[in-house]
Amino acid sequence: MKGKFCILLCSMFVWVLCVSGQRHWMVADGLPTGEVQQIVELPNGQMLVNCEGVFCLSNGHSFDVVSCNQILAYKLPQYTNRYGQLWEGDSILWLRDFYRIYRFDAHQYRFVKTDENGLGRPFLKTILADKADTPQPTAQQQHVIDSLHIHDATVAITDRQGGLWIGTRTNGIVYQPPHRTKPMIHTGNDPLIGQTRSASLRNGQTMFVIQLDDGRQLRCDSLSHLAYAQSDHTTIPLNEKLPALNQYRHMVGACPLDEEWVAVYTQNGAFLLDTKADTLAPFPHAYEIECYSSKYNCMLKDHKGTLWVGTQNGLFKMEEVKGKGTKSEKYKTPDRIEGLTNNCIRSLVTDADGHVWTGTSYGISRITPTVVNLSVDDGIPAKPMMDCAALLLTDKRLVFAAGGGLAVSFRPDEQLGEEKPLPVVITNITINGEMVESSTLSLLGNLSYKQNYLSFQFSTLNYATPSHDRYRYRIRNLESEWNTCSDGGGQCTAIYRALPPGDYTFEVQAATASSEWGTVTTLQFAIRPPWWLTWWMKTAYGLATILMIVGLISVYLQKKKAKLRRENDARVNHLFELREEARHQFAESANISPDKIAINAEEEKLVSQMLKAIEAHIDNEQYNADLLARDVAMSRASLYKKLQNMLGITPTDFIRKVRLKRAAQLLTESQLSINEIATHVGFATARNFSSSFKKIFGVTPSEYRNREENAKKTHN
């Protein structure tokens, strides 16, 4: 019976912590035991915890054991029932438990040998005399301990952020965050719940109502039937006029984009409705969005004109492109927002400052100017937010309706405040999967070329609001861009595989909700190359290689020089002859044969592509060198250079000559008039056509036709 009572008491204790926002660290979080006797804050913000002579350090999320060779400690000559601590400067921490005195180097994060002779100094006699005790809880701290119903507290200290650490005899550490304005939770018959849940304007059989600029309303009923509601209370249904509306399973809501277009989103897609012409248009960039989900939950157009699209699997940002006419071009390709604790987007709303917020299936997040996730630590209930159920009140509070018949409200400025970024602490390093001792974190030094798989664990040690931290990191000599991460749990890890030999500087910094980046924490290290890749071996390889190559080259060059000269001369002459023949063929013949004007397969393929492209647009007088280059997948400069080498002409001349040679064929093979032929080959006027034709063939089009007809008669 007594055991069951203890279990019940412990369960109630944990429940109280959960609902009131505290954290509870136990053995599962890295504590050696649940018996915590000392907690000391180090200069960098880490907490050194003594669990009955076994020590550990906080890493921002849990705890890592610090090795302590008990032989290095001073063994007390007699038993004492007190714990004590004493700082010597800002780096050496003296600790005393029941049996020993320990000396901890807070700069190297390791225990060092205790000098027994030094214990005789007046400065340290207080430890031996049991006068340096662990601080006892203040009245205010004791009040918090009592309010949490903690009956076995052993130590209590307040950290640099104002959070209270309470060590217990059997239940590890309880952390009470510093006082902050918490959101209000509305339950029961609070009218704000109903007001928020009806923010989507649902009323009975009406799913949503959107006010249009011309005074009409766009309404949707529970059967997904759209209609206009006129000022005289008459309605104009749209589904019969626009049968395509019937393909949408369930219409969720609508978002006006301007005085003409409205975006309507549903559970199986989205579309645009022209409220003036009563026509439909595809939703812009739907393909990119629906690669993730075609179930749209909410939309919002903010004061900058940016369209935010919330789906079942992601939040998308679509920036407006000024000056574009069509809706498909009005928005840039959507960006999927990263860093949210949950990607099921339930609602969207802007606060009084124009910042965008979203309610998700697990909490609330601010999206602009930076992503900040609010969690249980911020007083947000761990419940899914409701669809389209968020609003901004006149007193600048945001309200989100959540499942279970409750709502949460808060002022964004009070919730986030003016948090300043904390410096980042590198709490752990692994090399090839093996953890580096905490005492060597700042002394990483040179590594072997085999030790090139590194991971860096880091944290701001922000115990109060860890979910607000964002990190970015890079290796300066390896990366020019920053890598970003934010897991919401208080720490992140950077992993680098197969680093090549070299000198490196790892850099990391953090930002909070204010979006201001803090100071950069750096760690320098080097990876040594293997001996066969050292500079002196490379020099030896180079010298030996140079000597050998010089000898071989001198012989080779003598033998090849004459032969290459002869072969090159012959090849150049042959290519020159082929090129001249190709140019002559192109200039003289009215027919263009790719195999006649090209001297290799690559050129023949290019000529065929150009002829095909020009023929496809031969009647388009606007078809020019830029379009030709696009159609053959070349830049204009590359095409210009290619045609100069092949035929000694520009792409523009090539297009014109192809048009005129095609015209010459039509003059002899068809009965089309000269005006018709001029139009067919892309000339605006017959006069311009006749002038250009005479420059190429030396006669006018009519003279050319007569000459060819006479030649046929003579031949016959």
XYZ file of C-alpha atoms in Angstrom:
716
model
C 0.000 0.000 0.000
C 2.831 2.333 0.891
C 4.541 1.558 -2.421
C 1.397 2.363 -4.400
C 1.046 5.641 -2.518
C 4.646 6.608 -3.428
C 4.022 5.786 -7.070
C 0.839 7.868 -7.027
C 2.645 10.763 -5.343
C 5.469 10.616 -7.882
C 2.956 10.534 -10.755
C 1.119 13.551 -9.355
C 4.449 15.320 -8.954
C 5.373 14.750 -12.613
C 1.850 15.781 -13.703
C 2.136 19.077 -11.825
C 5.429 19.762 -13.577
C 3.987 19.034 -17.010
C 0.920 21.227 -16.730
C 2.814 24.131 -15.161
C 5.577 24.257 -17.787
C 8.560 23.133 -15.688
C 11.154 20.648 -16.858
C 12.135 17.541 -14.979
C 15.528 15.905 -15.618
C 16.124 12.405 -14.329
C 18.423 9.455 -15.004
C 16.897 9.003 -18.469
C 18.188 12.491 -19.321
C 21.794 11.661 -18.462
C 21.920 12.216 -14.712
C 24.079 9.501 -13.103
C 21.507 9.048 -10.324
C 18.390 10.758 -9.087
C 20.219 12.015 -5.985
C 21.406 15.563 -6.719
C 23.473 17.180 -3.965
C 25.211 20.100 -5.699
C 24.495 22.318 -8.721
C 27.026 24.977 -9.723
C 26.734 27.343 -12.680
C 30.006 27.626 -14.635
C 31.112 30.868 -16.316
C 29.882 29.693 -19.727
C 26.387 28.955 -18.390
C 26.727 25.180 -18.088
C 25.550 23.503 -14.921
C 27.946 21.175 -13.101
C 25.877 18.641 -11.147
C 27.171 16.430 -8.317
C 25.234 13.202 -7.840
C 26.881 11.660 -4.800
C 30.435 12.006 -6.123
C 29.549 11.349 -9.782
C 29.536 14.534 -11.835
C 27.872 15.616 -15.059
C 27.550 18.740 -17.206
C 24.422 20.127 -18.823
C 24.528 20.338 -22.621
C 21.391 22.414 -23.156
C 19.107 19.423 -23.551
C 20.354 16.701 -21.202
C 23.533 15.857 -19.271
C 26.929 14.324 -20.052
C 28.960 12.575 -17.377
C 32.353 14.157 -16.592
C 35.011 11.613 -15.738
C 36.531 12.143 -12.304
C 39.475 10.111 -11.086
C 38.766 9.830 -7.373
C 42.483 9.300 -6.726
C 43.144 12.885 -7.824
C 40.809 14.191 -5.114
C 41.827 14.880 -1.532
C 40.365 12.291 0.836
C 39.007 13.927 3.953
C 40.537 12.552 7.155
C 37.101 12.231 8.722
C 33.504 12.001 7.608
C 31.531 15.236 7.090
C 27.828 15.630 6.425
C 28.042 18.825 4.405
C 28.556 19.815 0.806
C 30.605 22.894 -0.007
C 31.895 24.906 -2.972
C 34.393 27.728 -3.397
C 35.694 29.580 -6.445
C 39.363 30.414 -6.835
C 39.296 33.128 -9.474
C 36.964 32.403 -12.379
C 38.471 29.122 -13.504
C 39.164 26.868 -10.496
C 36.191 25.474 -8.583
C 36.733 23.625 -5.280
C 34.000 21.155 -4.359
C 33.497 19.132 -1.195
C 31.182 16.224 -0.523
C 30.961 13.832 2.405
C 34.293 12.188 1.720
C 36.525 14.219 -0.610
C 37.575 17.612 -1.896
C 37.688 18.007 -5.683
C 39.412 20.591 -7.850
C 37.643 21.371 -11.144
C 39.144 23.433 -13.994
C 36.168 25.307 -15.468
C 38.114 26.384 -18.560
C 39.181 22.873 -19.543
C 36.072 21.180 -18.101
C 38.059 18.550 -16.188
C 39.024 17.593 -12.693
C 42.684 18.143 -11.844
C 44.895 16.863 -9.049
C 44.366 18.413 -5.639
C 47.587 19.751 -4.114
C 47.467 18.684 -0.473
C 50.020 21.338 0.466
C 47.763 23.960 -1.051
C 44.929 22.966 1.215
C 46.774 24.648 4.060
C 46.329 28.080 2.498
C 43.970 30.388 4.397
C 41.877 30.706 1.267
C 41.019 26.990 1.340
C 40.815 26.383 5.042
C 37.144 27.328 4.870
C 36.412 24.139 2.919
C 38.167 21.972 5.464
C 36.423 23.798 8.275
C 32.972 23.101 6.803
C 32.385 26.839 6.334
C 31.951 26.787 2.540
C 28.530 25.246 2.276
C 26.264 24.849 -0.707
C 23.987 27.927 -0.643
C 20.674 27.349 1.069
C 17.412 28.305 -0.671
C 16.314 31.896 -0.247
C 12.823 32.670 0.983
C 11.626 33.240 -2.576
C 13.219 30.008 -3.793
C 11.706 28.101 -0.889
C 8.313 29.526 -1.773
C 8.641 28.091 -5.298
C 9.801 24.741 -3.921
C 6.793 24.600 -1.593
C 4.400 25.600 -4.384
C 5.664 22.662 -6.445
C 5.166 20.304 -3.489
C 8.799 19.177 -3.558
C 9.558 17.668 -0.162
C 13.054 16.293 -0.739
C 14.876 19.334 -2.156
C 18.630 19.323 -1.525
C 19.845 22.413 -3.370
C 18.386 25.374 -5.261
C 20.200 27.942 -7.414
C 19.057 30.597 -9.871
C 20.831 30.661 -13.250
C 21.816 33.654 -15.382
C 18.392 33.717 -17.063
C 16.515 33.718 -13.777
C 15.506 30.063 -13.954
C 15.471 28.076 -10.715
C 17.291 24.711 -10.512
C 16.036 22.480 -7.721
C 18.018 19.369 -6.884
C 16.178 16.575 -5.120
C 17.211 13.549 -3.116
C 15.426 10.978 -5.300
C 13.815 12.697 -8.296
C 16.683 14.390 -10.104
C 16.401 18.069 -11.032
C 13.320 20.233 -11.365
C 13.728 23.372 -13.466
C 11.380 26.305 -12.919
C 11.715 28.769 -15.843
C 11.920 32.498 -15.110
C 8.675 34.373 -14.839
C 7.270 35.431 -18.175
C 3.847 36.537 -19.270
C 2.045 33.341 -20.161
C -0.768 32.928 -22.690
C -4.307 32.825 -21.337
C -6.130 29.532 -21.690
C -9.876 29.966 -22.281
C -12.168 27.061 -21.446
C -15.785 26.316 -20.666
C -18.315 28.916 -21.810
C -15.817 31.687 -22.509
C -17.369 33.625 -25.456
C -13.917 34.119 -26.978
C -13.831 30.409 -27.857
C -16.938 30.656 -29.994
C -15.795 33.936 -31.506
C -12.491 32.377 -32.551
C -14.038 29.167 -33.834
C -16.374 31.214 -36.026
C -13.506 33.291 -37.443
C -13.971 31.451 -40.729
C -17.561 32.855 -40.840
C -19.132 29.380 -40.803
C -22.754 29.579 -39.793
C -25.083 26.625 -40.028
C -25.111 25.411 -43.617
C -22.753 28.186 -44.755
C -19.138 27.093 -45.001
C -17.671 30.537 -45.673
C -18.634 34.042 -46.720
C -16.273 36.465 -48.477
C -17.081 40.150 -48.920
C -16.297 41.382 -52.456
C -15.256 44.934 -53.350
C -18.438 45.566 -55.366
C -20.686 44.971 -52.351
C -21.623 41.394 -53.179
C -20.723 38.387 -51.069
C -19.261 35.095 -52.251
C -20.856 32.290 -50.271
C -20.296 28.549 -50.101
C -22.740 26.099 -48.535
C -22.037 22.719 -46.964
C -22.552 21.031 -50.361
C -19.706 23.086 -51.851
C -22.086 25.178 -53.953
C -20.836 28.689 -54.688
C -23.152 31.641 -55.127
C -23.159 35.435 -55.117
C -25.344 37.125 -52.507
C -26.681 40.435 -53.826
C -27.457 43.484 -51.729
C -31.174 42.824 -52.320
C -30.762 39.385 -50.669
C -31.097 37.503 -53.959
C -28.509 34.843 -54.836
C -26.899 33.875 -58.114
C -25.684 30.254 -58.074
C -22.475 29.460 -59.939
C -22.234 25.665 -60.091
C -24.622 25.275 -63.013
C -22.881 28.018 -64.944
C -19.433 26.643 -64.052
C -19.699 22.812 -64.007
C -15.979 22.507 -63.236
C -16.791 23.558 -59.665
C -18.420 20.188 -59.056
C -15.090 18.357 -59.211
C -14.011 19.811 -55.874
C -14.838 17.546 -52.931
C -15.115 20.060 -50.119
C -14.531 23.798 -50.326
C -12.729 25.080 -47.247
C -12.420 28.829 -47.779
C -11.574 31.690 -50.103
C -9.003 34.479 -50.163
C -9.544 37.676 -52.215
C -6.434 38.551 -54.244
C -7.659 41.838 -55.769
C -10.907 43.482 -56.856
C -11.389 40.830 -59.544
C -9.841 37.504 -58.523
C -10.546 35.262 -55.542
C -8.559 32.141 -54.663
C -10.827 29.301 -53.527
C -9.175 26.396 -51.720
C -10.596 22.943 -51.132
C -9.677 19.526 -49.808
C -8.628 18.361 -53.276
C -7.088 21.392 -54.932
C -7.436 25.140 -55.416
C -8.538 27.449 -58.227
C -9.044 31.111 -59.092
C -12.470 32.663 -59.639
C -12.880 35.792 -61.749
C -15.763 37.470 -59.932
C -16.366 39.922 -62.801
C -16.335 37.533 -65.765
C -17.476 34.454 -63.796
C -14.682 32.288 -65.179
C -12.208 29.917 -63.561
C -8.435 29.818 -63.857
C -5.836 27.401 -62.493
C -4.286 28.253 -59.153
C -0.726 29.521 -59.835
C 2.086 27.043 -59.122
C -0.379 24.412 -57.920
C 1.930 21.646 -59.155
C 4.781 22.694 -56.846
C 2.428 22.854 -53.848
C 0.501 19.672 -54.575
C 3.702 17.652 -54.782
C 3.357 17.787 -50.983
C -0.420 17.890 -50.514
C -3.556 18.793 -52.460
C -5.538 19.359 -49.241
C -5.602 23.106 -48.646
C -6.507 24.238 -45.124
C -6.054 28.034 -45.145
C -4.768 31.017 -47.118
C -3.727 34.549 -46.197
C -2.628 37.590 -48.186
C -0.505 39.860 -45.986
C 0.055 43.631 -46.182
C 3.041 43.155 -48.530
C 0.929 41.281 -51.070
C 2.567 37.954 -50.233
C 0.217 34.988 -50.423
C 0.601 32.335 -47.704
C -0.842 28.905 -48.446
C -1.370 26.392 -45.643
C -1.808 22.728 -46.565
C -1.969 19.393 -44.826
C 1.777 19.004 -45.443
C 3.492 22.348 -45.515
C 3.255 26.131 -45.468
C 4.107 27.900 -48.730
C 5.124 31.497 -49.339
C 4.214 33.027 -52.715
C 5.703 36.488 -53.271
C 3.882 38.843 -55.615
C 5.577 39.936 -58.846
C 4.718 43.551 -59.607
C 3.607 44.488 -63.107
C 2.601 41.008 -64.279
C -0.764 40.728 -65.963
C -1.763 37.076 -65.922
C -2.394 35.263 -62.654
C 0.013 32.485 -63.571
C 2.821 35.054 -63.680
C 1.666 37.190 -60.766
C 3.419 35.082 -58.108
C 6.908 33.683 -57.857
C 7.518 29.967 -57.470
C 6.428 29.122 -53.897
C 8.950 28.529 -51.116
C 8.126 25.841 -48.563
C 8.738 27.193 -45.055
C 11.218 25.097 -43.089
C 11.819 24.889 -39.357
C 8.238 24.443 -38.139
C 7.651 21.878 -35.397
C 4.651 20.650 -37.373
C 3.817 20.973 -41.091
C 0.052 20.481 -40.885
C -1.056 24.110 -41.188
C -4.469 24.763 -39.631
C -4.832 28.555 -39.587
C -3.085 31.773 -40.622
C -3.371 35.261 -39.119
C -1.349 38.494 -38.969
C -0.647 40.356 -35.747
C -0.853 44.102 -35.173
C 2.660 44.564 -36.594
C 1.867 42.638 -39.773
C 3.820 39.518 -38.773
C 2.368 36.227 -39.982
C 1.422 33.513 -37.446
C 0.144 29.997 -37.960
C -1.658 27.441 -35.866
C -0.575 23.867 -36.621
C -1.462 20.365 -35.523
C 1.065 20.786 -32.717
C 1.337 24.314 -31.438
C 1.681 27.842 -32.755
C 4.500 29.406 -34.756
C 5.444 32.913 -35.810
C 6.564 32.874 -39.442
C 7.806 36.402 -40.144
C 10.309 37.956 -39.834
C 11.775 34.644 -38.627
C 10.325 31.282 -37.669
C 9.750 30.983 -33.909
C 7.934 27.941 -32.548
C 5.904 28.297 -29.362
C 5.625 25.136 -27.317
C 4.550 23.812 -23.956
C 7.518 25.669 -22.455
C 5.785 28.894 -23.555
C 2.458 27.864 -22.044
C 0.926 26.677 -25.322
C -1.161 23.523 -24.813
C 0.076 20.446 -26.670
C -3.083 20.234 -28.744
C -3.852 20.637 -32.438
C -5.163 24.041 -33.418
C -8.483 24.163 -35.268
C -8.937 24.905 -38.982
C -9.390 28.570 -39.902
C -9.873 29.470 -36.235
C -7.499 32.335 -35.439
C -8.072 36.076 -35.156
C -6.536 39.365 -34.040
C -8.425 41.218 -31.305
C -8.647 44.985 -30.991
C -6.359 44.879 -27.941
C -3.626 43.338 -30.164
C -4.044 39.858 -28.726
C -3.915 36.848 -31.026
C -6.377 34.047 -30.327
C -6.174 30.464 -31.592
C -8.906 27.910 -31.025
C -7.619 24.447 -30.108
C -9.159 21.020 -29.882
C -10.949 19.997 -26.720
C -13.115 23.101 -26.515
C -10.467 25.626 -25.504
C -8.646 28.648 -26.924
C -5.321 30.313 -26.211
C -4.711 34.065 -26.390
C -1.599 36.186 -25.991
C 0.064 39.421 -26.979
C 2.995 38.656 -29.313
C 5.190 41.403 -27.844
C 4.744 40.002 -24.341
C 5.161 36.396 -25.429
C 8.436 36.879 -27.289
C 9.716 40.051 -25.693
C 13.156 41.376 -26.589
C 15.188 38.223 -26.180
C 18.879 38.731 -26.789
C 20.896 35.884 -28.292
C 23.139 33.970 -25.913
C 26.658 32.872 -26.855
C 26.914 29.345 -28.217
C 28.790 26.694 -26.253
C 30.265 23.649 -27.994
C 29.186 20.945 -25.571
C 30.340 17.791 -27.315
C 32.559 16.589 -30.150
C 32.776 13.134 -31.662
C 35.606 11.966 -33.895
C 34.905 8.898 -36.024
C 31.912 8.202 -33.799
C 33.833 8.362 -30.521
C 33.078 11.111 -28.019
C 35.934 13.461 -27.170
C 36.496 14.020 -23.466
C 35.035 17.325 -22.314
C 38.469 18.275 -21.003
C 39.848 18.382 -24.543
C 37.060 20.313 -26.270
C 39.128 23.493 -26.312
C 42.331 21.613 -27.116
C 41.286 19.725 -30.233
C 44.570 20.508 -31.978
C 45.896 18.392 -34.826
C 44.061 15.291 -35.977
C 45.247 12.378 -38.041
C 44.042 12.114 -41.631
C 42.028 9.097 -40.461
C 40.181 11.259 -37.908
C 38.131 13.089 -40.520
C 34.551 12.232 -39.516
C 33.609 14.936 -37.001
C 30.398 16.054 -35.337
C 29.992 19.171 -33.188
C 27.171 19.431 -30.659
C 26.358 22.948 -29.508
C 23.823 24.894 -27.490
C 23.145 28.371 -26.131
C 22.245 26.720 -22.819
C 18.962 28.586 -23.076
C 16.991 26.640 -20.494
C 14.148 29.164 -20.373
C 13.036 29.228 -24.044
C 15.103 26.672 -26.007
C 12.503 26.409 -28.765
C 13.130 30.043 -29.728
C 16.787 29.486 -30.630
C 18.011 29.254 -34.216
C 21.540 28.261 -35.110
C 23.803 28.622 -38.086
C 27.229 27.102 -38.541
C 29.979 26.501 -41.064
C 33.616 25.546 -41.421
C 35.093 28.819 -42.626
C 37.911 27.352 -44.713
C 35.550 24.863 -46.324
C 32.146 26.555 -46.719
C 31.214 30.045 -47.828
C 27.510 29.754 -46.935
C 26.016 29.139 -43.496
C 24.110 25.978 -42.610
C 21.021 26.548 -40.468
C 19.296 24.331 -37.921
C 16.703 24.576 -35.170
C 15.359 21.459 -33.502
C 13.486 23.266 -30.734
C 15.088 21.077 -28.077
C 17.911 23.344 -26.969
C 20.816 21.967 -28.989
C 21.891 21.087 -32.522
C 24.587 18.970 -34.126
C 26.765 19.673 -37.163
C 28.171 16.618 -38.935
C 31.103 16.590 -41.350
C 32.199 13.437 -43.152
C 35.460 12.727 -44.971
C 37.101 16.103 -44.319
C 40.268 16.435 -46.386
C 43.555 17.387 -44.689
C 43.831 21.095 -43.939
C 43.490 23.875 -41.365
C 39.918 24.651 -40.354
C 37.858 26.970 -38.165
C 34.427 25.801 -37.067
C 32.060 28.752 -36.512
C 28.621 28.755 -34.916
C 26.242 31.443 -33.690
C 22.650 31.684 -32.540
C 19.669 33.994 -32.822
C 16.424 34.214 -30.897
C 12.989 35.541 -31.769
C 14.465 39.025 -32.256
C 16.257 37.633 -35.372
C 19.489 39.264 -34.213
C 22.527 36.976 -34.535
C 24.790 36.757 -31.518
C 28.541 36.442 -31.188
C 30.380 33.790 -33.181
C 31.895 30.886 -31.268
C 34.932 29.448 -33.032
C 37.009 26.302 -32.714
C 40.195 25.845 -34.692
C 41.511 22.423 -35.649
C 43.708 20.812 -38.263
C 43.728 17.464 -40.014
C 47.238 16.305 -40.836
C 47.853 14.621 -44.188
C 49.401 11.105 -44.336
C 53.187 11.044 -44.539
C 53.108 10.282 -48.233
C 51.106 13.459 -48.823
C 53.221 15.787 -46.669
C 54.825 18.783 -48.329
C 58.332 17.353 -48.289
C 57.179 14.084 -49.870
C 55.218 16.009 -52.469
C 58.371 18.017 -53.203
C 60.364 14.809 -53.623
C 57.692 13.355 -55.897
C 57.689 16.521 -57.930
C 61.444 16.649 -58.383
C 61.655 13.000 -59.430
C 58.741 13.380 -61.784
C 60.194 16.529 -63.327
C 63.543 14.883 -64.005
C 61.922 11.887 -65.637
C 59.487 13.942 -67.659
C 62.167 16.318 -68.898
C 64.165 13.405 -70.236
C 61.207 11.757 -71.909
C 59.851 14.958 -73.329
C 63.122 15.951 -74.908
C 63.235 12.667 -76.837
C 59.561 12.644 -77.647
C 59.463 16.201 -78.916
C 62.316 15.645 -81.288
C 60.581 12.663 -82.890
C 57.120 14.154 -83.005
C 57.908 17.703 -83.939
C 58.516 17.091 -87.616
C 55.686 14.564 -87.927
C 53.166 16.864 -86.266
C 54.182 19.717 -88.511
C 53.578 17.649 -91.637
C 50.278 16.239 -90.410
C 49.052 19.624 -89.269
C 49.844 21.268 -92.588
C 48.017 18.541 -94.479
C 45.032 18.704 -92.188
C 44.785 22.479 -92.376
C 44.939 22.425 -96.162
C 42.265 19.758 -96.363
C 39.971 21.591 -93.978
C 40.518 24.809 -95.909
C 39.496 23.105 -99.147
C 36.413 21.580 -97.547
C 35.432 24.887 -96.037
C 35.812 26.774 -99.297
C 33.748 24.159 -101.110
C 31.021 24.391 -98.448
C 30.872 28.189 -98.676
C 30.786 28.027 -102.459
C 27.958 25.487 -102.351
C 25.930 27.672 -99.964
C 26.502 30.833 -101.994
C 25.739 29.394 -105.456
C 22.977 26.839 -104.946
C 19.337 27.668 -104.377
C 18.993 24.381 -102.524
C 20.570 24.040 -99.092
C 21.848 20.567 -98.321
C 23.331 20.144 -94.833
C 25.783 17.537 -96.056
C 27.060 19.953 -98.715
C 27.767 22.940 -96.496
C 29.017 21.055 -93.417
C 32.352 19.334 -93.109
C 31.547 17.026 -90.201
C 28.589 15.310 -88.530
C 28.303 17.927 -85.784
C 28.014 20.791 -88.283
C 25.591 18.793 -90.440
C 23.340 18.214 -87.411
C 23.455 21.930 -86.524
C 22.586 22.998 -90.083
C 19.666 20.551 -90.121
C 18.384 21.942 -86.805
C 18.699 25.533 -88.035
C 16.918 24.794 -91.322
C 14.125 22.993 -89.468
C 13.724 25.889 -87.027
C 13.743 28.557 -89.768
C 11.307 26.570 -91.934
C 8.931 26.291 -88.963
C 8.909 30.091 -88.578
C 9.660 31.150 -92.164
C 6.505 33.264 -92.446
C 7.261 35.091 -89.175
C 9.108 38.288 -90.015
C 9.949 38.693 -86.298
C 11.914 35.444 -86.185
C 15.508 36.549 -85.565
C 18.944 35.358 -84.489
C 18.000 35.290 -80.792
C 15.062 32.969 -81.436
C 17.142 30.784 -83.735
C 19.823 30.443 -81.047
C 17.142 29.476 -78.537
C 15.647 26.851 -80.873
C 19.022 25.152 -81.413
C 19.900 25.380 -77.698
C 22.864 27.708 -78.141
C 23.739 31.181 -76.968
C 23.678 33.894 -79.586
C 27.408 34.431 -79.213
C 28.134 30.717 -79.717
C 25.870 30.551 -82.769
C 27.495 33.665 -84.237
C 30.962 32.199 -83.796
C 29.890 28.849 -85.283
C 28.405 30.368 -88.445
C 31.393 32.659 -88.900
C 33.683 29.626 -88.858
C 31.443 27.573 -91.167
C 30.149 30.020 -93.767
C 31.670 33.392 -92.870
C 28.250 34.932 -92.243
C 26.161 36.030 -89.242
C 23.035 34.215 -87.978
C 20.922 37.091 -89.318
C 22.451 36.691 -92.810
C 21.900 32.929 -92.618
C 18.188 33.380 -91.792
C 17.773 35.901 -94.639
C 19.520 33.714 -97.195
C 17.496 30.664 -96.196
C 14.321 32.720 -96.659
C 15.460 33.929 -100.097
C 16.600 30.473 -101.266
C 13.224 29.121 -100.191
C 11.631 31.962 -102.158
C 13.685 30.979 -105.221
C 12.333 27.435 -104.944
C 8.778 28.737 -104.720
C 9.330 30.967 -107.778
C 10.202 27.937 -109.901
C 8.015 25.270 -108.279
C 4.740 27.127 -107.537
C 2.255 29.489 -109.099
C 2.158 31.785 -106.065
C 2.407 35.481 -106.766
C 5.530 37.340 -105.780
C 3.604 39.130 -103.016
C 2.366 35.803 -101.672
C 5.859 34.369 -101.773
C 7.253 37.436 -99.994
C 4.702 37.025 -97.209
C 5.301 33.261 -97.003
C 9.054 33.694 -96.449
C 8.673 36.426 -93.809
C 9.109 39.727 -95.670
C 6.847 42.596 -94.659
C 6.726 44.149 -98.164
C 7.257 42.897 -101.687
C 9.597 45.805 -102.306
C 11.910 44.798 -99.472
C 11.729 41.196 -100.678
C 12.596 42.142 -104.255
C 15.544 44.290 -103.142
C 16.959 41.550 -100.890
C 16.405 38.872 -103.566
C 18.303 40.843 -106.192
C 21.279 41.253 -103.868
C 21.578 37.478 -103.592
C 20.664 36.292 -107.085
C 21.529 39.364 -109.158
C 18.030 39.599 -110.673
C 14.574 40.510 -109.446
C 12.124 37.760 -108.453
C 10.130 38.166 -111.672
C 13.271 38.050 -113.795
C 14.407 34.963 -111.901
C 11.063 33.222 -112.528
C 11.116 34.080 -116.226
C 14.681 32.898 -116.539
C 13.963 29.593 -114.890
C 10.805 29.044 -116.964
C 12.718 29.755 -120.183
C 15.434 27.378 -119.094
C 12.831 24.614 -118.545
C 11.307 25.217 -121.981
C 14.704 25.104 -123.620
C 15.536 21.879 -121.783
C 12.243 20.309 -122.830
